Each structure stands twice: as structure tokens, then as C-alpha cells.
Amino acid sequence: MAGKKVGLSSTKLTFNACEDRLLLKMNKLYFILIAIVVVQASQAIDLTEALNVNLRGQLKAYERFLSTLNNEHQHKDDLKKLIQLTEDVLKLNDFEEKEKAITSMPTHFSQEFNEWISKKLEEAQVDGDIENAMAFYNSLLTEHNSYEDDIKKTLSILEEIHRVADLKDKVERFINLSKDFSESFDKFLKESALPNVNTRLQKTIEFFANVLKDESVPFKTEILELKAKCEEALSSDKSLEDKQKALHEISIAIPIKRHLQDDEEHTNSRLNHYIKRLDIIIKKPNSEYVNELNELRQRFEKSLTNDNHQQKQEFLEYYAHTLNGAVSDYLQNELDKQYLNEDICIEIWYMKEILPYIKDGLATEISQITAEYEIALKKDDFDEKFNAFTGTVDNYSQKLTTYLDSEPQPLPVLNAHLKFFQYYISHLLQDNQVLRAKAYEVKLRALLNQVEQAIASENLEEKLQIIDAFDEVDTEFGQFLLDHMIDFEIYRFGFENC
């Protein structure tokens, strides 16, 4: 379940699972990139699963490449071998062992094959960039009819570029796409989209700068390179396509990216999540831009009801581009506060769960921490809220840190995890919006029974075994449990209900 420790740990306090949002992790609470950093939300994921996500993406690409090769193709056998090796690496559980296997993978093949597969992956990346650009311009058609001819012309050019066989020529034409734009159309794009993209780049630069304060942060060299790429893209002489392409490349450069299911139910869940989150923002006292947010909410509902799967995915990807800059900034800030509030509420819930079983000085400290979390929860300014929350975490005593981080964890903490999962499964069984819960009803009820038995048991191994079951995200059922955690967290903690 994105890690067995949902909350209450000085070494693994995370933003909630299952949406694209920022990840807090470790005592220093350093961030790890997931999807497009800062701009979107993220999800908690450990490094081993991060590598698995990257491997699954490559495996999917390899299998697609294989389907296009005839039996006589010179690289077909090697590609099959690469697929098998990738599947074998996926089965490894140790992070360092997995990383070593990935690094050594090219040594199993000839230089010719390695160059061929690298080119295939690069071609797939460029095609993905072009397809994203096409989706972006398509999203503008319904919003800005005064530039319909320019947008359609650009789409036609993009379709032509997409069909180009020579990779170098394709990249060159794609990079130079905006050079033929009329002055007014170019101005329109800059006025409507460029400020938002520049803000995303600037926030990403700040994000990386904060990450790099931790000397032990993973992928330090890669993060420095990504920060430099952002700084270069922010330059005023860079076109909109250059900037968007840089953001897209950054979003997939580090192999820590949430695996999004391709099925429509998952996409529908994401739309529903945004609708629920917009409801929370709109209903807040003194909420700003209520009319604009209500209109956006209606667009989410319309997409959910009327759009096909591809249109829904495109809407989710590009709706932010269509918002006024001030509205977009306000919405992102409110979402960030919402995500953080939920995490604070989860930590408060955990503290209150274990407090009755703690004595003496630790009990006093936990009571004080809970009070500080509640103060942080009430703050409206995101930076003040964030600093109050992380400041409390950083000031855990060594005694409390040792208690929470002991392996295995103490019984009160294990029981709190189990109780959290008990409430979650019960919610799944009662939520009619989670359609697949009906298909998994037998499994869910069996798992609920096991969780309840583990709570009542004094057997430490039994508790750990059940908790570990929630980490099995490689199975279809495990992925289902991961995907719908956010439904429960919005339901249980979304309105600052601690």
C-alpha cells in the first residue's frame, strides 16, 4: 500500500497515495520526483517499486516493438531475450540487486543491438512528445475558437511530423514548429500558456534546489542535470514547444513515476477525485474564484459523463493549461494544502491510536506532537502549514524516533496500521462508486477477516504477514488496493476530519 507505514514514522512520513503529488520521505523529508513535479500532485512510492514502474514501462515498449517485427528480423531473438531479462529483474526484491541487474543489462547484447533498441526507445519518446503536443492543441480548440484555423493548421503539421520516418528530421521539424506561427497566434500562445509553463519551470527549479540541500539524496547527479535543463528551458528565447518538451522529459527522466493503469476505471477515479477535491475547495469559507472553480468542476463532470477514454486522459493532462494564471495558481495552492492537511490528519489519527498504550515521557511527547499537528492543520498559509508540520517531525526526540523506527515495530504501531487497513477495506465494501470492489468482494471480505484476526492476535508474525500483504502491488488485487486508497483518504480525512 505504497509502503506498510501509512503514517506515524519519522523515517517515512508521506503524502497520501494514489494521486500525482509531492512525496515527503525520510526524517529530513526530502522530495522525490513523480510525474511532473510541483505542477501535479503525486504519490508515495518506494525506490524498489519505482524501478519496477520504470521496468514495466520499458517492458510494455519492448513488447510493442516485438509485435512489429517479422520472424526474420535480425534483432527479434535478442529482443525476446531482453524481454525475459527485464521480467527476471522485475522479480528481484532487493533494490541494490535490481539496480545492479539493470546497469549490467547492456552487457548481455551486442553494441549493434544496444544502439538499435536505444534508437527505438528514443523514437517512441519523440512520438510521445508529438502526441502530447497534439493533445494540447486539441484542448485549445474548444476554448479559443478565434484561433481555430491556426490551431487546426498546427495540428495538421504535427500529424505530418508524426509520420516522418527519419528521427533526426522528425526532431528538427518538431523543435522548429513555432517558427512559422503568425505573430498574433504566437502572442496568444504565450499569453495563454507560456506564463503557466514558465511558472511550472520556476517551481521545478526551486523544487530541485530544495531537494539538493540533502547531501544524501538519491540520483543527485541526475537531479543537477534536470535542474540545469529547467534553467535552460526557462530562458526567454525558448519556444513554448521547447519548454513543454523539457517539462515532459523531466517528468520521465528519473525512474520514479507512478504507474497509471490504462483501464478506464482508473481514469474515471482520477476525474472523481478532482471533483471531490474541488467540492472541498468550493465549500471552504472565503473560497476564491468560486465561479471559475464551479465551471471547472462541471467540465470534469462533463468529461466523466461524455468523453471517451482517450479524451478523458487528454483532459486530465491539459485542463490546467486552459485556466487563467491566477485561478491555476490558486487551485494548485489549495490542492497542495488539501494534500498536506490529509497527511497531517493521518498523523494525528495515528498518534491518537497509539497514545493509550504509551506511558510516561513518550505519552507526554505524543500528546504535545498531536497538539502541534492540530495547530499546523489550522494554518491557512501553505508555507506556514508545511513548516509547522515538518518542524514538528524534525523535533521528534531520539527516544520516540527509536520507538517508531524499531524493527519490528511495536505492537501498538502495528495494530494502528492494521486498524487503518480495516477501516479502508470496510470503506471499499460500502462504496458503490468503486465498481471493481464487487468483483473483489470475496477477496476483500477474506482479507478483512484476516486483518481483524491479526488485530486481536498477540502473534507478531501474523500481524507483519498481513501488513506485508498490502505491499504486494505487483498483483492485480494489490494494484486495486493501491489505486483506491485515495478514495478512502478523501472520504475519511478530506475535510480535515481527524
Short mmCIF file of C-alpha atoms in Angstrom, two decimals:
data_model
loop_
_atom_site.label_atom_id
_atom_site.label_comp_id
_atom_site.label_asym_id
_atom_site.label_seq_id
_atom_site.Cartn_x
_atom_site.Cartn_y
_atom_site.Cartn_z
CA MET A 1 0.00 0.00 0.00
CA ALA A 2 2.70 2.37 -1.03
CA GLY A 3 4.59 1.14 1.96
CA LYS A 4 3.19 -0.52 5.04
CA LYS A 5 3.68 2.63 7.12
CA VAL A 6 0.74 4.78 6.05
CA GLY A 7 1.58 7.29 8.74
CA LEU A 8 3.33 7.81 12.05
CA SER A 9 7.00 7.34 11.33
CA SER A 10 9.85 9.80 11.50
CA THR A 11 11.52 7.91 8.66
CA LYS A 12 8.56 7.53 6.38
CA LEU A 13 6.03 10.33 6.56
CA THR A 14 4.48 10.57 3.14
CA PHE A 15 1.90 12.50 1.24
CA ASN A 16 -1.08 10.28 0.50
CA ALA A 17 -1.01 7.53 -2.10
CA CYS A 18 -2.68 7.28 -5.47
CA GLU A 19 -2.59 10.77 -6.96
CA ASP A 20 0.23 12.61 -8.73
CA ARG A 21 1.51 14.69 -5.85
CA LEU A 22 4.68 15.61 -3.96
CA LEU A 23 6.29 12.91 -1.85
CA LEU A 24 7.68 13.52 1.62
CA LYS A 25 10.10 10.87 2.78
CA MET A 26 12.73 10.24 5.49
CA ASN A 27 13.49 12.30 8.61
CA LYS A 28 14.70 15.27 6.53
CA LEU A 29 11.55 14.84 4.41
CA TYR A 30 13.25 15.11 1.04
CA PHE A 31 11.21 15.12 -2.12
CA ILE A 32 11.44 12.61 -4.96
CA LEU A 33 10.19 13.43 -8.41
CA ILE A 34 6.98 11.77 -9.54
CA ALA A 35 5.28 12.70 -12.81
CA ILE A 36 5.60 16.45 -13.45
CA VAL A 37 6.93 17.77 -10.17
CA VAL A 38 5.17 20.52 -8.27
CA VAL A 39 2.62 21.04 -11.03
CA GLN A 40 0.69 17.88 -10.41
CA ALA A 41 0.18 16.02 -7.19
CA SER A 42 2.00 12.81 -6.53
CA GLN A 43 2.02 9.58 -4.75
CA ALA A 44 4.13 7.80 -2.21
CA ILE A 45 6.28 5.04 -3.63
CA ASP A 46 9.49 3.32 -2.51
CA LEU A 47 12.63 3.07 -4.63
CA THR A 48 12.23 -0.62 -5.44
CA GLU A 49 8.71 -0.11 -6.75
CA ALA A 50 9.94 3.00 -8.57
CA LEU A 51 12.38 0.86 -10.53
CA ASN A 52 9.60 -1.64 -11.14
CA VAL A 53 7.41 1.10 -12.59
CA ASN A 54 10.18 2.11 -14.98
CA LEU A 55 10.81 -1.52 -15.93
CA ARG A 56 7.13 -2.12 -16.61
CA GLY A 57 7.07 0.88 -18.93
CA GLN A 58 10.11 -0.39 -20.82
CA LEU A 59 8.69 -3.90 -20.95
CA LYS A 60 5.49 -2.57 -22.49
CA ALA A 61 7.54 -0.72 -25.11
CA TYR A 62 9.67 -3.80 -25.87
CA GLU A 63 6.57 -5.94 -26.37
CA ARG A 64 5.12 -3.30 -28.69
CA PHE A 65 8.36 -3.27 -30.70
CA LEU A 66 8.32 -7.08 -30.89
CA SER A 67 4.80 -7.13 -32.30
CA THR A 68 6.01 -5.13 -35.31
CA LEU A 69 8.93 -7.42 -36.23
CA ASN A 70 8.69 -10.25 -38.72
CA ASN A 71 10.21 -13.65 -37.93
CA GLU A 72 13.36 -12.95 -39.97
CA HIS A 73 14.22 -9.66 -38.27
CA GLN A 74 17.85 -9.74 -37.13
CA HIS A 75 17.07 -8.38 -33.64
CA LYS A 76 13.94 -10.39 -32.87
CA ASP A 77 15.68 -13.08 -30.78
CA ASP A 78 17.69 -10.51 -28.83
CA LEU A 79 14.55 -8.50 -28.17
CA LYS A 80 12.85 -11.62 -26.79
CA LYS A 81 15.91 -12.16 -24.59
CA LEU A 82 15.72 -8.55 -23.39
CA ILE A 83 12.06 -9.00 -22.51
CA GLN A 84 12.88 -12.13 -20.50
CA LEU A 85 15.75 -10.39 -18.68
CA THR A 86 13.51 -7.45 -17.86
CA GLU A 87 10.84 -9.79 -16.49
CA ASP A 88 13.51 -11.51 -14.37
CA VAL A 89 14.71 -8.19 -12.96
CA LEU A 90 11.13 -7.29 -12.06
CA LYS A 91 11.01 -10.36 -9.81
CA LEU A 92 14.01 -9.21 -7.74
CA ASN A 93 13.07 -7.71 -4.38
CA ASP A 94 16.35 -6.14 -3.28
CA PHE A 95 16.82 -2.58 -4.57
CA GLU A 96 20.61 -2.73 -4.98
CA GLU A 97 20.43 -6.13 -6.65
CA LYS A 98 17.75 -4.85 -9.01
CA GLU A 99 19.70 -1.68 -9.82
CA LYS A 100 22.87 -3.70 -10.49
CA ALA A 101 20.99 -6.03 -12.84
CA ILE A 102 19.59 -3.06 -14.76
CA THR A 103 23.01 -1.44 -15.10
CA SER A 104 24.60 -4.63 -16.42
CA MET A 105 21.80 -5.46 -18.87
CA PRO A 106 23.52 -3.97 -21.97
CA THR A 107 26.48 -6.32 -21.44
CA HIS A 108 24.26 -9.24 -22.48
CA PHE A 109 23.93 -7.87 -26.02
CA SER A 110 26.00 -6.67 -28.94
CA GLN A 111 26.72 -2.99 -29.48
CA GLU A 112 24.62 -3.13 -32.64
CA PHE A 113 21.56 -4.35 -30.73
CA ASN A 114 22.06 -1.82 -27.93
CA GLU A 115 22.19 1.00 -30.46
CA TRP A 116 19.09 -0.33 -32.21
CA ILE A 117 16.99 -0.61 -29.03
CA SER A 118 18.17 2.80 -27.82
CA LYS A 119 17.06 4.34 -31.09
CA LYS A 120 13.69 2.58 -30.86
CA LEU A 121 13.15 3.95 -27.36
CA GLU A 122 14.17 7.43 -28.47
CA GLU A 123 11.74 7.25 -31.39
CA ALA A 124 8.97 6.21 -29.02
CA GLN A 125 9.83 9.14 -26.74
CA VAL A 126 9.72 11.67 -29.58
CA ASP A 127 6.42 10.25 -30.84
CA GLY A 128 5.07 10.60 -27.31
CA ASP A 129 6.16 14.24 -27.20
CA ILE A 130 4.42 14.93 -30.51
CA GLU A 131 1.26 13.15 -29.40
CA ASN A 132 1.23 15.22 -26.21
CA ALA A 133 1.59 18.40 -28.27
CA MET A 134 -1.32 17.30 -30.48
CA ALA A 135 -3.45 16.68 -27.40
CA PHE A 136 -2.54 20.14 -26.10
CA TYR A 137 -3.59 21.91 -29.29
CA ASN A 138 -6.76 19.83 -29.48
CA SER A 139 -7.62 21.04 -25.98
CA LEU A 140 -7.36 24.64 -27.23
CA LEU A 141 -9.90 24.11 -30.00
CA THR A 142 -12.93 24.13 -27.70
CA GLU A 143 -11.65 27.03 -25.64
CA HIS A 144 -10.31 29.51 -28.20
CA ASN A 145 -12.34 29.41 -31.42
CA SER A 146 -10.89 32.73 -32.66
CA TYR A 147 -7.67 30.86 -33.45
CA GLU A 148 -9.35 27.74 -34.78
CA ASP A 149 -7.65 27.94 -38.19
CA ASP A 150 -4.19 28.40 -36.67
CA ILE A 151 -4.74 25.54 -34.24
CA LYS A 152 -6.02 23.20 -36.95
CA LYS A 153 -3.09 24.12 -39.19
CA THR A 154 -0.68 23.36 -36.34
CA LEU A 155 -2.39 20.03 -35.72
CA SER A 156 -2.08 19.16 -39.40
CA ILE A 157 1.65 19.94 -39.30
CA LEU A 158 2.06 17.85 -36.14
CA GLU A 159 0.30 14.92 -37.80
CA GLU A 160 2.65 15.25 -40.76
CA ILE A 161 5.70 15.38 -38.45
CA HIS A 162 4.40 12.33 -36.60
CA ARG A 163 4.52 10.35 -39.86
CA VAL A 164 8.13 11.32 -40.65
CA ALA A 165 10.36 8.23 -40.67
CA ASP A 166 13.77 9.84 -40.16
CA LEU A 167 14.25 10.52 -36.45
CA LYS A 168 16.64 13.44 -36.86
CA ASP A 169 14.34 15.14 -39.36
CA LYS A 170 11.33 14.50 -37.12
CA VAL A 171 13.01 16.07 -34.09
CA GLU A 172 14.26 19.04 -36.11
CA ARG A 173 10.82 19.78 -37.54
CA PHE A 174 9.15 19.34 -34.17
CA ILE A 175 11.59 21.70 -32.44
CA ASN A 176 11.06 24.34 -35.14
CA LEU A 177 7.27 24.04 -35.19
CA SER A 178 6.60 27.51 -33.77
CA LYS A 179 8.84 29.36 -36.23
CA ASP A 180 6.03 29.56 -38.80
CA PHE A 181 3.38 30.80 -36.35
CA SER A 182 1.79 34.15 -37.09
CA GLU A 183 2.70 36.95 -34.72
CA SER A 184 -0.80 37.11 -33.22
CA PHE A 185 -1.06 33.32 -32.76
CA ASP A 186 2.36 33.21 -31.16
CA LYS A 187 1.31 36.04 -28.84
CA PHE A 188 -1.89 34.18 -27.97
CA LEU A 189 0.03 31.02 -27.08
CA LYS A 190 2.44 32.96 -24.93
CA GLU A 191 -0.34 34.86 -23.17
CA SER A 192 -2.49 31.79 -22.54
CA ALA A 193 0.02 29.02 -21.97
CA LEU A 194 3.55 30.34 -21.63
CA PRO A 195 3.18 32.04 -18.23
CA ASN A 196 1.83 28.83 -16.73
CA VAL A 197 4.63 26.76 -18.26
CA ASN A 198 7.24 29.24 -17.01
CA THR A 199 5.73 29.06 -13.53
CA ARG A 200 5.97 25.29 -13.67
CA LEU A 201 9.61 25.50 -14.70
CA GLN A 202 10.43 28.04 -11.97
CA LYS A 203 8.72 25.96 -9.30
CA THR A 204 10.52 22.88 -10.55
CA ILE A 205 13.87 24.68 -10.29
CA GLU A 206 13.03 25.70 -6.71
CA PHE A 207 11.92 22.15 -6.03
CA PHE A 208 15.23 20.69 -7.23
CA ALA A 209 17.19 23.31 -5.25
CA ASN A 210 15.37 22.19 -2.11
CA VAL A 211 15.99 18.53 -2.92
CA LEU A 212 19.71 19.13 -3.36
CA LYS A 213 20.03 20.54 0.17
CA ASP A 214 20.09 16.93 1.32
CA GLU A 215 23.57 15.64 0.51
CA SER A 216 22.37 12.03 0.63
CA VAL A 217 19.51 12.48 -1.83
CA PRO A 218 19.34 9.67 -4.43
CA PHE A 219 20.08 10.49 -8.10
CA LYS A 220 21.96 13.68 -7.15
CA THR A 221 23.86 13.88 -10.46
CA GLU A 222 20.67 13.33 -12.46
CA ILE A 223 18.79 15.95 -10.41
CA LEU A 224 21.54 18.51 -11.04
CA GLU A 225 21.24 17.81 -14.77
CA LEU A 226 17.46 18.18 -14.63
CA LYS A 227 17.74 21.45 -12.73
CA ALA A 228 20.09 22.76 -15.42
CA LYS A 229 17.65 21.61 -18.11
CA CYS A 230 14.85 23.57 -16.40
CA GLU A 231 17.01 26.69 -16.10
CA GLU A 232 17.87 26.49 -19.78
CA ALA A 233 14.22 25.98 -20.77
CA LEU A 234 13.15 28.99 -18.69
CA SER A 235 15.14 31.29 -20.97
CA SER A 236 13.00 33.85 -22.81
CA ASP A 237 14.36 32.75 -26.19
CA LYS A 238 12.93 29.23 -25.79
CA SER A 239 9.68 28.43 -27.59
CA LEU A 240 6.57 27.03 -25.96
CA GLU A 241 7.31 23.61 -27.50
CA ASP A 242 10.87 23.67 -26.13
CA LYS A 243 9.59 24.42 -22.64
CA GLN A 244 6.83 21.81 -22.73
CA LYS A 245 9.22 19.26 -24.17
CA ALA A 246 11.67 19.98 -21.35
CA LEU A 247 8.94 19.51 -18.75
CA HIS A 248 7.88 16.26 -20.37
CA GLU A 249 11.45 14.95 -20.48
CA ILE A 250 11.95 15.90 -16.85
CA SER A 251 8.79 14.08 -15.86
CA ILE A 252 10.15 10.74 -17.06
CA ALA A 253 13.89 11.24 -16.59
CA ILE A 254 14.09 9.80 -13.08
CA PRO A 255 12.74 6.26 -12.85
CA ILE A 256 10.31 7.17 -10.10
CA LYS A 257 7.00 7.67 -11.76
CA ARG A 258 3.68 6.43 -10.67
CA HIS A 259 2.36 3.54 -12.77
CA LEU A 260 -1.06 4.58 -14.05
CA GLN A 261 -3.38 1.83 -15.08
CA ASP A 262 -4.64 2.09 -18.64
CA ASP A 263 -8.14 0.94 -17.81
CA GLU A 264 -10.93 3.49 -17.92
CA GLU A 265 -11.99 2.86 -14.34
CA HIS A 266 -8.71 4.28 -13.12
CA THR A 267 -9.14 7.37 -15.30
CA ASN A 268 -12.70 7.76 -14.03
CA SER A 269 -11.40 7.54 -10.47
CA ARG A 270 -8.97 10.38 -11.12
CA LEU A 271 -11.78 12.54 -12.50
CA ASN A 272 -13.92 11.72 -9.47
CA HIS A 273 -11.05 12.59 -7.15
CA TYR A 274 -10.72 16.05 -8.68
CA ILE A 275 -14.48 16.59 -8.44
CA LYS A 276 -14.39 15.69 -4.74
CA ARG A 277 -11.38 17.91 -4.17
CA LEU A 278 -12.99 20.83 -5.99
CA ASP A 279 -16.07 20.38 -3.78
CA ILE A 280 -13.87 20.71 -0.70
CA ILE A 281 -12.25 23.89 -2.04
CA ILE A 282 -15.51 25.49 -3.19
CA LYS A 283 -17.23 24.82 0.16
CA LYS A 284 -14.43 26.43 2.16
CA PRO A 285 -15.36 29.70 3.89
CA ASN A 286 -14.00 32.67 1.93
CA SER A 287 -13.09 30.47 -1.04
CA GLU A 288 -11.88 32.48 -4.04
CA TYR A 289 -12.73 32.08 -7.74
CA VAL A 290 -15.87 30.11 -6.86
CA ASN A 291 -17.48 30.67 -10.26
CA GLU A 292 -14.37 29.58 -12.14
CA LEU A 293 -13.94 26.51 -9.94
CA ASN A 294 -17.60 25.56 -10.31
CA GLU A 295 -17.18 25.85 -14.07
CA LEU A 296 -14.08 23.65 -13.90
CA ARG A 297 -15.96 21.14 -11.76
CA GLN A 298 -18.69 20.99 -14.42
CA ARG A 299 -16.03 20.35 -17.05
CA PHE A 300 -14.72 17.43 -15.00
CA GLU A 301 -18.26 16.04 -14.70
CA LYS A 302 -18.87 16.53 -18.42
CA SER A 303 -15.66 14.69 -19.27
CA LEU A 304 -16.55 11.90 -16.86
CA THR A 305 -20.00 11.51 -18.41
CA ASN A 306 -19.47 12.21 -22.10
CA ASP A 307 -15.83 11.72 -23.11
CA ASN A 308 -14.23 8.51 -24.33
CA HIS A 309 -11.20 7.14 -22.53
CA GLN A 310 -8.61 8.97 -24.62
CA GLN A 311 -10.47 12.28 -24.33
CA LYS A 312 -10.63 11.87 -20.56
CA GLN A 313 -6.90 11.27 -20.36
CA GLU A 314 -6.20 14.29 -22.56
CA PHE A 315 -8.49 16.45 -20.44
CA LEU A 316 -6.71 15.38 -17.25
CA GLU A 317 -3.35 16.10 -18.86
CA TYR A 318 -4.15 19.54 -20.23
CA TYR A 319 -7.03 21.12 -18.29
CA ALA A 320 -4.56 23.23 -16.28
CA HIS A 321 -3.33 24.89 -19.48
CA THR A 322 -6.79 26.34 -20.07
CA LEU A 323 -7.08 28.10 -16.71
CA ASN A 324 -6.37 31.73 -16.04
CA GLY A 325 -2.95 32.06 -14.39
CA ALA A 326 -4.33 33.38 -11.10
CA VAL A 327 -7.00 30.68 -10.95
CA SER A 328 -4.45 27.98 -11.77
CA ASP A 329 -2.10 29.20 -9.03
CA TYR A 330 -4.95 29.40 -6.50
CA LEU A 331 -6.19 25.92 -7.38
CA GLN A 332 -2.73 24.39 -7.12
CA ASN A 333 -2.11 26.07 -3.78
CA GLU A 334 -5.44 24.84 -2.41
CA LEU A 335 -4.77 21.31 -3.65
CA ASP A 336 -1.32 21.36 -2.05
CA LYS A 337 -2.87 22.45 1.24
CA GLN A 338 -5.53 19.78 0.92
CA TYR A 339 -2.99 17.02 0.38
CA LEU A 340 -0.90 18.26 3.30
CA ASN A 341 -3.96 18.56 5.55
CA GLU A 342 -4.85 14.95 4.84
CA ASP A 343 -1.36 13.84 5.80
CA ILE A 344 -1.49 15.86 8.99
CA CYS A 345 -4.86 14.31 9.80
CA ILE A 346 -3.48 10.82 9.18
CA GLU A 347 -0.56 11.53 11.53
CA ILE A 348 -2.95 12.87 14.18
CA TRP A 349 -5.10 9.76 13.80
CA TYR A 350 -2.08 7.50 14.28
CA MET A 351 -0.85 9.44 17.31
CA LYS A 352 -4.25 9.18 18.97
CA GLU A 353 -4.42 5.46 18.18
CA ILE A 354 -1.15 4.60 19.91
CA LEU A 355 -1.35 7.13 22.78
CA PRO A 356 -3.46 4.92 25.13
CA TYR A 357 -0.72 2.26 25.02
CA ILE A 358 2.20 4.62 25.72
CA LYS A 359 3.36 5.64 29.19
CA ASP A 360 5.44 8.29 30.93
CA GLY A 361 7.59 10.69 28.88
CA LEU A 362 6.69 9.31 25.47
CA ALA A 363 2.99 9.77 26.20
CA THR A 364 3.61 13.41 27.09
CA GLU A 365 5.63 13.94 23.91
CA ILE A 366 2.99 12.31 21.70
CA SER A 367 0.29 14.49 23.26
CA GLN A 368 2.41 17.58 22.55
CA ILE A 369 3.09 16.46 18.97
CA THR A 370 -0.62 15.91 18.39
CA ALA A 371 -1.35 19.42 19.66
CA GLU A 372 1.32 20.88 17.35
CA TYR A 373 -0.12 18.97 14.38
CA GLU A 374 -3.56 20.38 15.18
CA ILE A 375 -2.10 23.90 15.19
CA ALA A 376 -0.45 23.24 11.81
CA LEU A 377 -3.75 21.94 10.47
CA LYS A 378 -5.49 25.25 11.25
CA LYS A 379 -2.95 27.41 9.43
CA ASP A 380 -4.16 28.69 6.07
CA ASP A 381 -0.83 29.68 4.51
CA PHE A 382 0.76 26.64 2.84
CA ASP A 383 4.36 27.53 3.71
CA GLU A 384 3.47 28.17 7.35
CA LYS A 385 1.49 24.93 7.47
CA PHE A 386 4.28 22.96 5.82
CA ASN A 387 6.99 24.42 8.05
CA ALA A 388 4.93 23.78 11.18
CA PHE A 389 4.31 20.17 10.14
CA THR A 390 7.86 19.34 9.12
CA GLY A 391 9.28 21.29 12.06
CA THR A 392 7.32 19.08 14.42
CA VAL A 393 8.58 15.95 12.68
CA ASP A 394 12.19 17.14 12.77
CA ASN A 395 11.94 17.71 16.52
CA TYR A 396 10.92 14.16 17.44
CA SER A 397 13.03 13.03 20.36
CA GLN A 398 15.57 10.27 19.78
CA LYS A 399 13.56 8.08 22.13
CA LEU A 400 10.37 8.48 20.08
CA THR A 401 12.24 8.05 16.79
CA THR A 402 13.79 4.84 18.06
CA TYR A 403 10.39 3.62 19.24
CA LEU A 404 8.66 4.29 15.92
CA ASP A 405 11.52 3.01 13.75
CA SER A 406 12.30 -0.18 15.64
CA GLU A 407 12.17 -3.37 13.58
CA PRO A 408 9.75 -4.95 14.00
CA GLN A 409 7.60 -2.04 15.05
CA PRO A 410 5.93 -2.12 18.49
CA LEU A 411 2.53 -3.79 18.80
CA PRO A 412 0.57 -0.50 19.22
CA VAL A 413 2.00 0.80 15.94
CA LEU A 414 1.36 -2.46 14.08
CA ASN A 415 -2.19 -2.53 15.39
CA ALA A 416 -2.68 1.06 14.22
CA HIS A 417 -1.60 0.06 10.70
CA LEU A 418 -3.98 -2.90 10.80
CA LYS A 419 -6.85 -0.76 12.08
CA PHE A 420 -6.23 1.75 9.27
CA PHE A 421 -6.45 -1.08 6.74
CA GLN A 422 -9.55 -2.44 8.48
CA TYR A 423 -11.33 0.89 8.01
CA TYR A 424 -10.10 1.09 4.42
CA ILE A 425 -11.40 -2.34 3.40
CA SER A 426 -14.74 -1.66 5.10
CA HIS A 427 -14.99 1.57 3.11
CA LEU A 428 -14.29 -0.28 -0.16
CA LEU A 429 -17.05 -2.77 0.56
CA GLN A 430 -19.54 0.03 1.21
CA ASP A 431 -18.57 2.45 -1.58
CA ASN A 432 -20.83 1.86 -4.57
CA GLN A 433 -18.66 4.07 -6.80
CA VAL A 434 -15.79 1.56 -6.67
CA LEU A 435 -17.17 -0.83 -9.27
CA ARG A 436 -14.36 -3.36 -9.10
CA ALA A 437 -14.92 -3.78 -5.36
CA LYS A 438 -17.86 -6.01 -6.29
CA ALA A 439 -15.60 -8.23 -8.37
CA TYR A 440 -13.17 -8.46 -5.44
CA GLU A 441 -15.83 -8.73 -2.74
CA VAL A 442 -14.88 -12.29 -1.74
CA LYS A 443 -11.18 -11.39 -1.54
CA LEU A 444 -11.92 -8.17 0.33
CA ARG A 445 -14.08 -9.91 2.93
CA ALA A 446 -11.47 -12.63 3.39
CA LEU A 447 -8.74 -10.00 3.80
CA LEU A 448 -10.90 -8.02 6.23
CA ASN A 449 -11.37 -11.15 8.32
CA GLN A 450 -7.59 -11.74 8.32
CA VAL A 451 -6.95 -8.13 9.35
CA GLU A 452 -9.43 -8.35 12.23
CA GLN A 453 -7.92 -11.63 13.40
CA ALA A 454 -4.44 -10.09 13.27
CA ILE A 455 -5.61 -7.12 15.37
CA ALA A 456 -6.94 -9.48 18.04
CA SER A 457 -3.88 -11.73 17.91
CA GLU A 458 -0.78 -11.35 20.07
CA ASN A 459 1.29 -13.08 17.38
CA LEU A 460 3.75 -10.57 15.95
CA GLU A 461 4.49 -12.61 12.82
CA GLU A 462 0.79 -12.85 11.98
CA LYS A 463 0.44 -9.07 12.16
CA LEU A 464 3.51 -8.49 9.99
CA GLN A 465 2.36 -11.04 7.42
CA ILE A 466 -0.98 -9.28 6.96
CA ILE A 467 0.62 -5.83 6.79
CA ASP A 468 3.09 -7.09 4.17
CA ALA A 469 0.13 -8.27 2.06
CA PHE A 470 -0.70 -4.62 1.44
CA ASP A 471 2.70 -4.13 -0.22
CA GLU A 472 2.04 -6.67 -2.97
CA VAL A 473 1.31 -4.11 -5.68
CA ASP A 474 2.56 -6.38 -8.47
CA THR A 475 -0.65 -8.40 -8.30
CA GLU A 476 -3.89 -7.18 -9.86
CA PHE A 477 -5.63 -7.23 -6.48
CA GLY A 478 -2.71 -5.43 -4.84
CA GLN A 479 -2.79 -2.73 -7.51
CA PHE A 480 -6.53 -2.38 -6.95
CA LEU A 481 -5.94 -1.78 -3.24
CA LEU A 482 -3.30 0.82 -4.04
CA ASP A 483 -5.40 2.63 -6.64
CA HIS A 484 -8.40 3.17 -4.37
CA MET A 485 -6.61 4.27 -1.22
CA ILE A 486 -7.18 7.90 -2.21
CA ASP A 487 -10.97 7.37 -2.21
CA PHE A 488 -10.76 6.37 1.42
CA GLU A 489 -8.37 9.16 2.37
CA ILE A 490 -10.61 11.84 0.81
CA TYR A 491 -13.65 10.27 2.48
CA ARG A 492 -12.02 9.90 5.90
CA PHE A 493 -9.64 12.88 6.04
CA GLY A 494 -10.52 15.18 3.13
CA PHE A 495 -12.48 17.72 5.17
CA GLU A 496 -9.80 17.97 7.88
CA ASN A 497 -11.72 15.29 9.73
CA CYS A 498 -9.14 13.99 12.18
#
